[in-house]
Short mmCIF file of C-alpha atoms and ligand atoms in Angstrom, two decimals:
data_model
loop_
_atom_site.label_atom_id
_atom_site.label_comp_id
_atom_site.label_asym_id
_atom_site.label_seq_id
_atom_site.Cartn_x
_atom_site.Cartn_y
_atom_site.Cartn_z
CA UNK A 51 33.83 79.17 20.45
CA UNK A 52 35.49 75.64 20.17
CA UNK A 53 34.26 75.16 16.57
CA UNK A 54 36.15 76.66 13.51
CA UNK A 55 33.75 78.70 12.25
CA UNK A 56 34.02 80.37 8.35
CA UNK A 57 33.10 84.09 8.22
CA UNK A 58 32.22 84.89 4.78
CA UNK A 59 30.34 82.75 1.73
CA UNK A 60 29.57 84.68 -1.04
CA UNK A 61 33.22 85.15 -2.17
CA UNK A 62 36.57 83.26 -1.31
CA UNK A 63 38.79 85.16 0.85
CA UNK A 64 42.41 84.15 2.77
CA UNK A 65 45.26 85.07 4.52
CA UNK A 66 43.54 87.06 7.16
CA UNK A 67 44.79 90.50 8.93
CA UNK A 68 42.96 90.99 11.81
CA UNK A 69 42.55 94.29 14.15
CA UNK A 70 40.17 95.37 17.02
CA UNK A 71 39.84 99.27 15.99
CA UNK A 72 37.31 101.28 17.32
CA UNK A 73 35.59 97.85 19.86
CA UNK A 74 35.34 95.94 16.42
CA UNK A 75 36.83 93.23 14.73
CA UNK A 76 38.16 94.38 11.59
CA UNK A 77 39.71 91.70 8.76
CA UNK A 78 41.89 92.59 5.98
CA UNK A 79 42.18 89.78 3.60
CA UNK A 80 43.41 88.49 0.50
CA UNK A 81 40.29 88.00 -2.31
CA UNK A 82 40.83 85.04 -4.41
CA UNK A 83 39.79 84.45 -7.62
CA UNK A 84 39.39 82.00 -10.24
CA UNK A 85 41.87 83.43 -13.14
CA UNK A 86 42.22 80.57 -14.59
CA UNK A 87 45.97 80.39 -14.59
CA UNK A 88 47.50 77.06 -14.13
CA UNK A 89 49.36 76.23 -10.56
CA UNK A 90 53.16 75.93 -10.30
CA UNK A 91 55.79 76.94 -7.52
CA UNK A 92 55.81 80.63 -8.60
CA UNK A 93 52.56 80.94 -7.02
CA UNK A 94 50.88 82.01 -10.37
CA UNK A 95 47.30 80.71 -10.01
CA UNK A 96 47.28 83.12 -7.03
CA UNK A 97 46.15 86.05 -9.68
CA UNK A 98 44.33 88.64 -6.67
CA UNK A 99 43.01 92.06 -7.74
CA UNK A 100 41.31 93.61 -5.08
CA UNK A 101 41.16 93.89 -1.72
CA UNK A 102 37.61 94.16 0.75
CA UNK A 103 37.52 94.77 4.43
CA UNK A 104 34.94 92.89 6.79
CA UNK A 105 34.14 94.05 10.31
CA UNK A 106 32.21 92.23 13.07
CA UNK A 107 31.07 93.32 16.45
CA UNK A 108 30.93 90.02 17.68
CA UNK A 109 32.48 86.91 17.40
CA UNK A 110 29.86 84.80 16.82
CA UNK A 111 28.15 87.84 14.96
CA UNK A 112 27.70 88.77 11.53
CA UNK A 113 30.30 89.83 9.05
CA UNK A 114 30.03 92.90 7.15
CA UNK A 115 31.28 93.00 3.87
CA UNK A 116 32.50 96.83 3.14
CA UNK A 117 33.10 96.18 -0.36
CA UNK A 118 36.39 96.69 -2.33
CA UNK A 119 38.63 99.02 -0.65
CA UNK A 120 41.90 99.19 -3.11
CA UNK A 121 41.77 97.66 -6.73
CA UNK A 122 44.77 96.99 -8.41
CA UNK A 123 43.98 99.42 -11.57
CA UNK A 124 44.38 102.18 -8.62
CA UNK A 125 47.75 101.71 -7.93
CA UNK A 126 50.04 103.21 -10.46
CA UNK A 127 53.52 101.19 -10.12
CA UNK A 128 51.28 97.86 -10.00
CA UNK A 129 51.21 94.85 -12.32
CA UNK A 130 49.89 92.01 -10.89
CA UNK A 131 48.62 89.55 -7.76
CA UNK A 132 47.79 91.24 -5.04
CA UNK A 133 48.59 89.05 -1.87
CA UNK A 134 48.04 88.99 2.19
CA UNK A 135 47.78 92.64 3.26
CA UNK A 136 47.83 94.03 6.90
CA UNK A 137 46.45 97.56 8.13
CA UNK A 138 47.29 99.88 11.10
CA UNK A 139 46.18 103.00 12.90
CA UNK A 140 47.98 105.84 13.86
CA UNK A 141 47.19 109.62 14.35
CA UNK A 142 43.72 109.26 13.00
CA UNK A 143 44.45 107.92 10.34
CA UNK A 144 44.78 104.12 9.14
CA UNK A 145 46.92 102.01 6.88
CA UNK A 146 46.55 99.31 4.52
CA UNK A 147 49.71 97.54 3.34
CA UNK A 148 49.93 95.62 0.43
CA UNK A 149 52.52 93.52 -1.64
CA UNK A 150 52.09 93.75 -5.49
CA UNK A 151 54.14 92.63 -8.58
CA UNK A 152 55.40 95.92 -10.30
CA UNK A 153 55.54 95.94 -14.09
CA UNK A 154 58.20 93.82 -14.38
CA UNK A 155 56.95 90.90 -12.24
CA UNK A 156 59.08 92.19 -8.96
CA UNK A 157 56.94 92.17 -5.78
CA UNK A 158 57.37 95.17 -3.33
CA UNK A 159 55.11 96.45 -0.63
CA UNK A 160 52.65 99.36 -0.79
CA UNK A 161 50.61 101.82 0.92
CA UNK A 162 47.22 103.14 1.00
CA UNK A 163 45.69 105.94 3.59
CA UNK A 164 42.37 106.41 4.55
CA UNK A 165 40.24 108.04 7.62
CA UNK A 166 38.41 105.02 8.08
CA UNK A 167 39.35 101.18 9.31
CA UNK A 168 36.77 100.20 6.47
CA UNK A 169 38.82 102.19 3.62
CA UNK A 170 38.41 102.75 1.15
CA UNK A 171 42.15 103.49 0.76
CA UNK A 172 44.06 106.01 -1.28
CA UNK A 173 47.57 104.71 -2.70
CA UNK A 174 50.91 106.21 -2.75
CA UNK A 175 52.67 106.52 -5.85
CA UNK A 176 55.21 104.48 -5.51
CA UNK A 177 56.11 101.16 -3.32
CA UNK A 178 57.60 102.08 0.10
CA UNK A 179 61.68 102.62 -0.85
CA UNK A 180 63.31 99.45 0.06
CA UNK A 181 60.82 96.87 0.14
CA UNK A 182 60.80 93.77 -1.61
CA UNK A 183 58.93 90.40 -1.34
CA UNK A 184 55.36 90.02 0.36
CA UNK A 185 53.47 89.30 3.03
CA UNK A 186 53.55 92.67 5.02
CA UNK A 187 52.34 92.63 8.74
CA UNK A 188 52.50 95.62 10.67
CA UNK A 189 52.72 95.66 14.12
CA UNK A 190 51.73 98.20 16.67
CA UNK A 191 54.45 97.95 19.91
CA UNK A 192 51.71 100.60 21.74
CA UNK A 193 54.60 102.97 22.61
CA UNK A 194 54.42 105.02 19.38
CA UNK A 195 56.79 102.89 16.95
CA UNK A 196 55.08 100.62 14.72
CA UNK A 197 57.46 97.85 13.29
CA UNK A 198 56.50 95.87 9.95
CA UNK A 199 58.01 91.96 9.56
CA UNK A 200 57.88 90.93 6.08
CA UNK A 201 59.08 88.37 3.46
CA UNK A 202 58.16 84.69 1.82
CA UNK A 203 60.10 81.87 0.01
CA UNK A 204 59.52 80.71 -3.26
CA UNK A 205 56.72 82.81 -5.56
CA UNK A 206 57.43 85.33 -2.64
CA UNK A 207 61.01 85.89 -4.01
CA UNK A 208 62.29 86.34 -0.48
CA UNK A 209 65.32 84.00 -1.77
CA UNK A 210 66.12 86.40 -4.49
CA UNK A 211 67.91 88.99 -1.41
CA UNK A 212 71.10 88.85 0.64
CA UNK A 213 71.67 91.77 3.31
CA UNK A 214 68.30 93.48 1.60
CA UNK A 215 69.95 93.46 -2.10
CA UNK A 216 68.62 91.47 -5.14
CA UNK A 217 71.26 88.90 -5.82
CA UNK A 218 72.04 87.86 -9.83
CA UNK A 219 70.81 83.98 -9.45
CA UNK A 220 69.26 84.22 -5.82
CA UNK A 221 68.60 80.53 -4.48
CA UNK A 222 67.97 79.40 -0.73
CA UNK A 223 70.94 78.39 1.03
CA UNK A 224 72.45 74.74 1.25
CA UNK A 225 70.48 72.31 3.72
CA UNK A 226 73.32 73.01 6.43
CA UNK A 227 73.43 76.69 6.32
CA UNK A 228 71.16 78.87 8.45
CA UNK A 229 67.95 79.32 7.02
CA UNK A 230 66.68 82.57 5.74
CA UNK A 231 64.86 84.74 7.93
CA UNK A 232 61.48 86.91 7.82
CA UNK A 233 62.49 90.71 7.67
CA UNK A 234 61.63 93.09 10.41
CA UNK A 235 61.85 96.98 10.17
CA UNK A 236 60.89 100.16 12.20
CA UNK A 237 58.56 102.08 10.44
CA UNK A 238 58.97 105.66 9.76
CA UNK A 239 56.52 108.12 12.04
CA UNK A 240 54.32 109.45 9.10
CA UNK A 241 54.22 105.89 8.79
CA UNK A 242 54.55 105.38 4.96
CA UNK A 243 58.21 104.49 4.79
CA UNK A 244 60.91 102.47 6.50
CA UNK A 245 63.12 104.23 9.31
CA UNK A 246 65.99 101.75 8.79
CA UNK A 247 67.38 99.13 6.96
CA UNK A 248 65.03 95.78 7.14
CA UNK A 249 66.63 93.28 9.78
CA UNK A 250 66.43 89.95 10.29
CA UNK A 251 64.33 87.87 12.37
CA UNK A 252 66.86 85.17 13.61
CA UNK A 253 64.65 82.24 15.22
CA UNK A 254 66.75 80.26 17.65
CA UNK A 255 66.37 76.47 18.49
CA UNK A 256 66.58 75.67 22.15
CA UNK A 257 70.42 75.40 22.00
CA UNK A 258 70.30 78.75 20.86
CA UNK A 259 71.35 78.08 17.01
CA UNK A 260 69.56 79.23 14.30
CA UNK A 261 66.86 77.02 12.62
CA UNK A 262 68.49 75.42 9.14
CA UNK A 263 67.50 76.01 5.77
CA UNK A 264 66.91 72.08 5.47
CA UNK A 265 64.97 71.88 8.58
CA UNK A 266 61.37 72.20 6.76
CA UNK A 267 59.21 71.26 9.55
CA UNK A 268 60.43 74.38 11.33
CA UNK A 269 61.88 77.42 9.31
CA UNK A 270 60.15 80.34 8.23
CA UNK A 271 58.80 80.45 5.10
CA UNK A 272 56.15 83.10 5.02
CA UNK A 273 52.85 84.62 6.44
CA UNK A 274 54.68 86.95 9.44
CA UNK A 275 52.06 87.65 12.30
CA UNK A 276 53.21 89.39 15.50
CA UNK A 277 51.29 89.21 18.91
CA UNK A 278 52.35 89.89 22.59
CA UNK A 279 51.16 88.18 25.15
CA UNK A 280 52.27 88.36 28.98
CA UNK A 281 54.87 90.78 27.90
CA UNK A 282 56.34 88.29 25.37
CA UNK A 283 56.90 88.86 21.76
CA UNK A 284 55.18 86.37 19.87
CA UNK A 285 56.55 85.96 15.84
CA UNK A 286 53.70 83.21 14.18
CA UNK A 287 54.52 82.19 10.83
CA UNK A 288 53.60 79.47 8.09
CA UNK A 289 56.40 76.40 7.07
CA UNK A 290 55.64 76.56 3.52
CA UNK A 291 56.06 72.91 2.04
CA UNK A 292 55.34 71.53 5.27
CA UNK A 293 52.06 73.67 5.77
CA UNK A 294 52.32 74.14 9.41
CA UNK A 295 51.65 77.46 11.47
CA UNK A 296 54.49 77.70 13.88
CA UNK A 297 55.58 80.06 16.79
CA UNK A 298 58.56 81.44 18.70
CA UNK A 299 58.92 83.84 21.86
CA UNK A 300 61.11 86.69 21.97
CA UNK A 301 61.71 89.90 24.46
CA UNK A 302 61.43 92.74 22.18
CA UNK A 303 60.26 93.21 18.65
CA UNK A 304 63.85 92.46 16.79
CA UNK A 305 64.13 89.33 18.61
CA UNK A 306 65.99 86.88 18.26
CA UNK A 307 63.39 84.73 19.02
CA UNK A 308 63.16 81.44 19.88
CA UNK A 309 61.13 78.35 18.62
CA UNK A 310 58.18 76.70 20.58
CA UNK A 311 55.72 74.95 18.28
CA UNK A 312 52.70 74.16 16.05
CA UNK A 313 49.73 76.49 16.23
CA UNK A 314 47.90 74.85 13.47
CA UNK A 315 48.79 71.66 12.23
CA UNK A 316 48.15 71.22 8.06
CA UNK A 317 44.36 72.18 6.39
CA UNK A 318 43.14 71.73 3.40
CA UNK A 319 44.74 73.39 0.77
CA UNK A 320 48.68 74.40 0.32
CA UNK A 321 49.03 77.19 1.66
CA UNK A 322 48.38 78.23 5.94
CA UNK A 323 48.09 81.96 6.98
CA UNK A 324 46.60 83.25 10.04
CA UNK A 325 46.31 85.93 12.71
CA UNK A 326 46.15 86.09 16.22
CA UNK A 327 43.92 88.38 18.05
CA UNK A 328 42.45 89.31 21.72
CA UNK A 329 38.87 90.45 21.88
CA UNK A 330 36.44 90.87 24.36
CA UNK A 331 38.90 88.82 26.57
CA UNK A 332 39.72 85.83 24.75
CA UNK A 333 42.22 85.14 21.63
CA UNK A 334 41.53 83.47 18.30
CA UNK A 335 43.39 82.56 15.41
CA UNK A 336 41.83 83.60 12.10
CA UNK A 337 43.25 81.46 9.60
CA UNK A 338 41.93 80.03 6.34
CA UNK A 339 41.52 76.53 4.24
CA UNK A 340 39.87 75.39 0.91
CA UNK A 341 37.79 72.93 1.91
CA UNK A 342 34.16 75.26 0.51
CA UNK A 343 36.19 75.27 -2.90
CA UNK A 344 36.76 71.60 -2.53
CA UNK A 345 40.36 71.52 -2.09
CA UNK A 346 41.11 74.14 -4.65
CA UNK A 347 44.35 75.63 -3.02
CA UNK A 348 44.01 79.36 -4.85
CA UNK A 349 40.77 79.44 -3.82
CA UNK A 350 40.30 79.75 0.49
CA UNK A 351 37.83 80.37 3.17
CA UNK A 352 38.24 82.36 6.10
CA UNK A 353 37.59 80.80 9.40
CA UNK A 354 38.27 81.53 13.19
CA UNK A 355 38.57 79.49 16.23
CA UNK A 356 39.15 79.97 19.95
CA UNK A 357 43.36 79.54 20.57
CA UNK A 358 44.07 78.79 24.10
CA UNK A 359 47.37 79.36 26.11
CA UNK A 360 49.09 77.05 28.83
CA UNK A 361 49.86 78.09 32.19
CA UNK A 362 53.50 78.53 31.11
CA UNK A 363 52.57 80.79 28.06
CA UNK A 364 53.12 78.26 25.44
CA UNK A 365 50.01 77.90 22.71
CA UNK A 366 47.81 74.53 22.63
CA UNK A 367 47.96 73.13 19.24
CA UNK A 368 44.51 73.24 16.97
CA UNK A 369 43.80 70.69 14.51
CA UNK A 370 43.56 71.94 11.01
CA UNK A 371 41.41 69.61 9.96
CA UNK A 372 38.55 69.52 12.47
CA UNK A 373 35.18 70.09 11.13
O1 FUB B 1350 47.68 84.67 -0.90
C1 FUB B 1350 48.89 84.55 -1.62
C2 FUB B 1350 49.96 83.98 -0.76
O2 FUB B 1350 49.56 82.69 -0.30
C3 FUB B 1350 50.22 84.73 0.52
O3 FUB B 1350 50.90 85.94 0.34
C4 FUB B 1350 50.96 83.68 1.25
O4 FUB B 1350 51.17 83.94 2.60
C5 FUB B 1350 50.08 82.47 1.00
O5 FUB B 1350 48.99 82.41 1.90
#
């Protein structure tokens, strides 16, 4: 596949999570929707209420829509906008995570159970104790741990927290200072909580100092995706205001890591989110852009294309705005 290729048409659907369970392809995305909420910098027009799951076999297949699989009016502690989810598998059963706004516009990250990769999911009572901002992906280090990297700038509130703690008038720090960092914790082994205190995830430049709040083109800003590849820890992530997927290679799955490059270079649309997955022996980035809604940035399109390593294990760069 060397074409970006979108996956589904009858509804608009982003920030793809994407899993091989079971020798199929399954993708946990956001569902946008036209609320009719104005945009802004909070990320308000971004007004989600339900999650659906879609499976393929193939990769050039068809897409199976498996309906909603976790509605907002399910899950007791929620208020509102749902946003990127990720889902895992362990012991036989499977896991959707979710950030939501609680009642009094705060987002923290949820869980849902279910038997099946396809949901649908049944939601704890309460947000997992300890979490805060969005963009939950949860990553399986195949020796029984599973370790979930979290956080976003912004309408993600990620600046609101020093050392895991809500500050009074949370801001980002000064150009100069380090920047802040994604979040990355163990999870617990019934896999519903957090085993430890969320870390950070320091990225390094190549004199081994930690990227700079003011250095845009480069610093995290949200959409965490975790891959390994060659025995390398790969941490993907989106710039933010700069709307570039970027990567950096660490040795384990606290890192630090340290930066490489552009995955993705800007879409259509403000927002960039992705995934990276192997199947059937070859890796592709899921990703997303509003170019079906006609450049209406709350309302995306999945797509997928073919990513393709170099011989030293750094990622070629895609275009984001190939047809
Ligand atoms: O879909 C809402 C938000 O937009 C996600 O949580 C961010 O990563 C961005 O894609």
């Amino acid at each position: 596949m060397k074409k970006p290729r979108y996956l589904v048409d009858n509804m608009y659907t982003a920030d793809p999570a994407v899993h091989v369970f079971n020798d199929k392809l399954y993708i946990y995305p956001s569902h946008d929707i036209e609320s009719g909420i104005p945009e802004n910098d909070n990320g308000d027009h971004f007004d989600m209420r339900d999650y659906h799951v879609f499976s393929m076999d193939d990769i050039e297949g068809p897409v199976t829509d498996h309906g909603v699989v976790l509605d907002v009016k399910d899950v007791p502690w929620a208020g509102r906008q749902m946003w990127d989810t990720d889902a895992a598998y362990k012991n036989g059963k499977y896991y959707l995570y979710f950030p939501v706004k609680d009642k009094n516009d705060i987002f923290h990250i949820g869980v849902a159970v279910s038997d099946k990769p396809e949901g649908p999911f049944v939601p704890e009572t309460h947000p997992m104790i300890g979490s805060y901002s969005i963009d939950p992906c949860v990553f399986d280090n195949e020796d029984g741990d599973h370790y979930m990297y979290f956080g976003g700038l912004w309408g993600g509130q990620l600046q609101r927290y020093r050392n895991n703690k809500a500050q009074e008038c949370g801001a980002e720090p000064a150009d100069a200072e380090p920047a802040l960092c994604a979040k990355v914790v163990k999870l617990s082994d019934d896999m519903l909580e957090f085993a430890e205190e969320p870390k950070d995830l320091v990225i390094l430049d190549k004199n081994g100092e930690p990227l700079k709040a003011g250095d845009h083109g480069r610093r995290f800003f949200e959409a965490s995706w975790m891959h390994k590849y060659e025995g390398k820890y790969y941490f993907s992530y989106s710039t933010g205001d700069t709307h570039l997927l970027c990567y950096a290679i660490g040795d384990n799955p606290y890192g630090p890591f340290t930066y490489q490059g552009v995955i993705l270079t800007p879409v259509v649309g403000w927002t960039t989110h992705h995934s990276i997955v192997e199947f059937k022996g070859k890796w592709y980035l899921f990703h997303h852009d509003c170019v079906p809604s006609g450049g209406k940035t709350w309302l995306r399109s999945l797509k997928v294309v073919e990513l393709e390593y170099n011989e030293d294990g750094t990622i070629k760069t895609i275009e984001g705005m190939q047809d």
